[in-house]
Amino acid sequence: MAEPSGVERGIQSLISARNSLKSSLEKSKSIGLALERTGPRFDEIEQRLPSLEAAVRPIRADREALIAVGGHINRAVGPAAAVLKVFDAVHGLEKSLLSDPKNDLSGYLSVLKRLEEALRFLGENCGLAIQWLEDIVEYLEDHSVADEKYLSSLKKSLRLLREFQQEKAKLDGGLKDAALDKLENEFRRLLQDNSVPLPMASPSSLGEQQPCIAPSQLPVTVIHKLQAILGRLRANNRLEKCVSVYVEVRSSNVRASLQALDLDYLDITVTEFNDVQSIEGYISQWGNHLEFAVKHLFEAEFKLCNEVFERFGSSLWLDCFSKIAAQAGMLAFLQFGKTVTDSKKDPIKLLKLLDIFTSLNKLRADFNRLFGGAACIEIQNFTRDLIKKLIDGGAEIFSELLPQVEIQKQIPPPSDGGVPRLVSFVTDYCNKLIGDKYKSTLTQVLLIHKSWRSERFQENQLMVEVLRIIKMIEQNMDAWMKAYPDQTLSHFFGMNNHYHLYKNLKGTRIGDQLGDSWLKEHDQYKEYYATVFLRDSWGKLPSHLSREGLIIFSGGHATARDLVKKRLKAFNDAFDEMYKKQASWVVPEKDLRDRVCQQIVQAVVPVYRSYMQNYGPLVEKDASSSKYVRYTVVALEKMLSSLYMPKPMRYGSFKGTPPSEKLKNEVDLRRTTSAVV
């Protein structure tokens, strides 16, 4: 093969050069493009060089410092990791604790307890973890192991963490407080849903009920739930609010139970008592209502407070009960008693004071048990003050009875000859004081009052004082009899009053003490004054109907008629005058009144009937017969039989209630027609 020529070799060289150049150009172009892309990256690397330098600085630190910092880091990582783990657990409880505890109270309380344990762990370990982290920062700073900018940022973070840790409430973001609020609400709901007012009997039948201790008003399961809630709340210093809720709900429940009893009278003030009668109807109600409230309502609350709060100490539940008693109205009951003691003094008031004392004394054991603790000091003081007022007031009124009776002697006797209000009131009043209802109570009151004054009280002293009062009544009666200018009215008065004493004291304890001779003496006085009264008044009427000179001879009718007219006129005038005079007189005792009227009828009517039968015809046919024959026998008898009916009036000035006998109206039975039926 022929060897290429020189041209061919030149062309090949050019082609090779061209190809080489072309390849170089393409590489240059690629390098240019690569350089164009790498330029910004160099700028970025240049900017990161300081931080990279800081990052590799520990490598440049002393070997011993680098070895030591590892130990510090290892010690801090453990507590910090545990804290972070617990924080995660706390957030995991959030859903359960924000739910309604009503659905699963025991589960809710269990979750809450876990939260408390977690927060307790955080409270105990957050500080330790922060302290270890602070040690690391201090070491890094002292040995120039870390960059200053990094250390500054780390210090700021630790400072904020320390502040956060010191405010423990923030450790759970307020989750525990929210859970405790829900428990308080559940506590209130359980109470409200299960606090039902005690069914009340009608007020009129309360006094007939046998006292009994009411059972607990909350189911056992509810009590256990309340106790469980209280346990968690006490562990978190939230017990006080629940006690307030308990007092509020239960006192409201007691008040609702009492509303059915119509206790508006408890709010009556002293100035609203018009007179003693206005309180009489309230006293017995008050005693029944108080007994019912103490034995049924407050007894139940006392027991319930003990059951609910027994795990938290007696001082707590006793204080709780005392607040319920005060807010539910116990003080209002005592205030009413005090209002009665502050009302005006009156003998009737003594009986009411004794009634109140009896009611309180009957409940003394209950009061001491329910309200005897230090928490009920206000009720104790109020009760003690009330009892003192009852005893002092009762003793004072009793001591003034005798002087009050004696001073009535100066007052004029009743114009109707009846029994003065003083006499009827005192005999009835003294019988009550010595009767079964009041004797032992009044004796106890006087005994206590004497003991306070270091004075002796004899066993029969009450009876002695009452007998002195009765004997003072006798003296007053004697003085009043002498005060009458009309002897007939004086005898009429004596008859009434001696019989009143005899009748109203016979068979009583006072009568037994006074003796049969004393009673018989008053009965004899009654008979004596009745006899003298009839003799000196109505007994004189028949003398006007004399038959003397009325033997009718032939032709003597005119003379006889004139005598009959004259004597009938005299009888009628005397009768009218006496009837008019005595029409206003009264005999309060019905049996005595019937007897006196019967004796008057027997003294007058038979004589009048016989006279009219024999001599009436002489004047009946006369044109003016109506002037002389004013009454028929029947009319006369009815008029005399209707005498001395009591009138609606008050005698004397001794305080007390008026007579309750319904009074009858007087009937005018006069006639002017034939006197013979």
PDB file of C-alpha atoms in Angstrom, residues 20 43 147 175 191 231 240 256 309 347 373 389 415 466 483 509 548 575 578 644 660:
ATOM      1  CA  SER A  20      -9.382  18.148  19.587  1.00  0.00           C
ATOM      2  CA  ASP A  43     -21.225  32.399  48.476  1.00  0.00           C
ATOM      3  CA  ASP A 147     -20.276  29.415  70.841  1.00  0.00           C
ATOM      4  CA  LEU A 175     -56.164  21.051  83.588  1.00  0.00           C
ATOM      5  CA  LEU A 191     -76.827  17.122  96.564  1.00  0.00           C
ATOM      6  CA  GLY A 231     -61.496  13.394  99.598  1.00  0.00           C
ATOM      7  CA  GLU A 240     -64.106  24.903 102.032  1.00  0.00           C
ATOM      8  CA  ALA A 256     -88.483  24.113 101.866  1.00  0.00           C
ATOM      9  CA  PHE A 309     -68.033  14.572 106.732  1.00  0.00           C
ATOM     10  CA  PRO A 347    -101.022  37.581 133.813  1.00  0.00           C
ATOM     11  CA  GLY A 373     -70.876  21.946 120.422  1.00  0.00           C
ATOM     12  CA  LYS A 389     -85.933  35.888 130.056  1.00  0.00           C
ATOM     13  CA  SER A 415    -123.090  48.029 138.755  1.00  0.00           C
ATOM     14  CA  VAL A 466    -101.817  31.082 145.343  1.00  0.00           C
ATOM     15  CA  ALA A 483    -119.178  50.035 148.545  1.00  0.00           C
ATOM     16  CA  ARG A 509    -106.344  21.463 144.401  1.00  0.00           C
ATOM     17  CA  GLU A 548    -158.500  42.327 152.700  1.00  0.00           C
ATOM     18  CA  PHE A 575    -143.112  45.119 139.704  1.00  0.00           C
ATOM     19  CA  MET A 578    -138.145  46.349 140.438  1.00  0.00           C
ATOM     20  CA  TYR A 644    -130.139  38.110 135.113  1.00  0.00           C
ATOM     21  CA  SER A 660    -116.799  33.491 126.246  1.00  0.00           C
TER      22      SER A 660
END
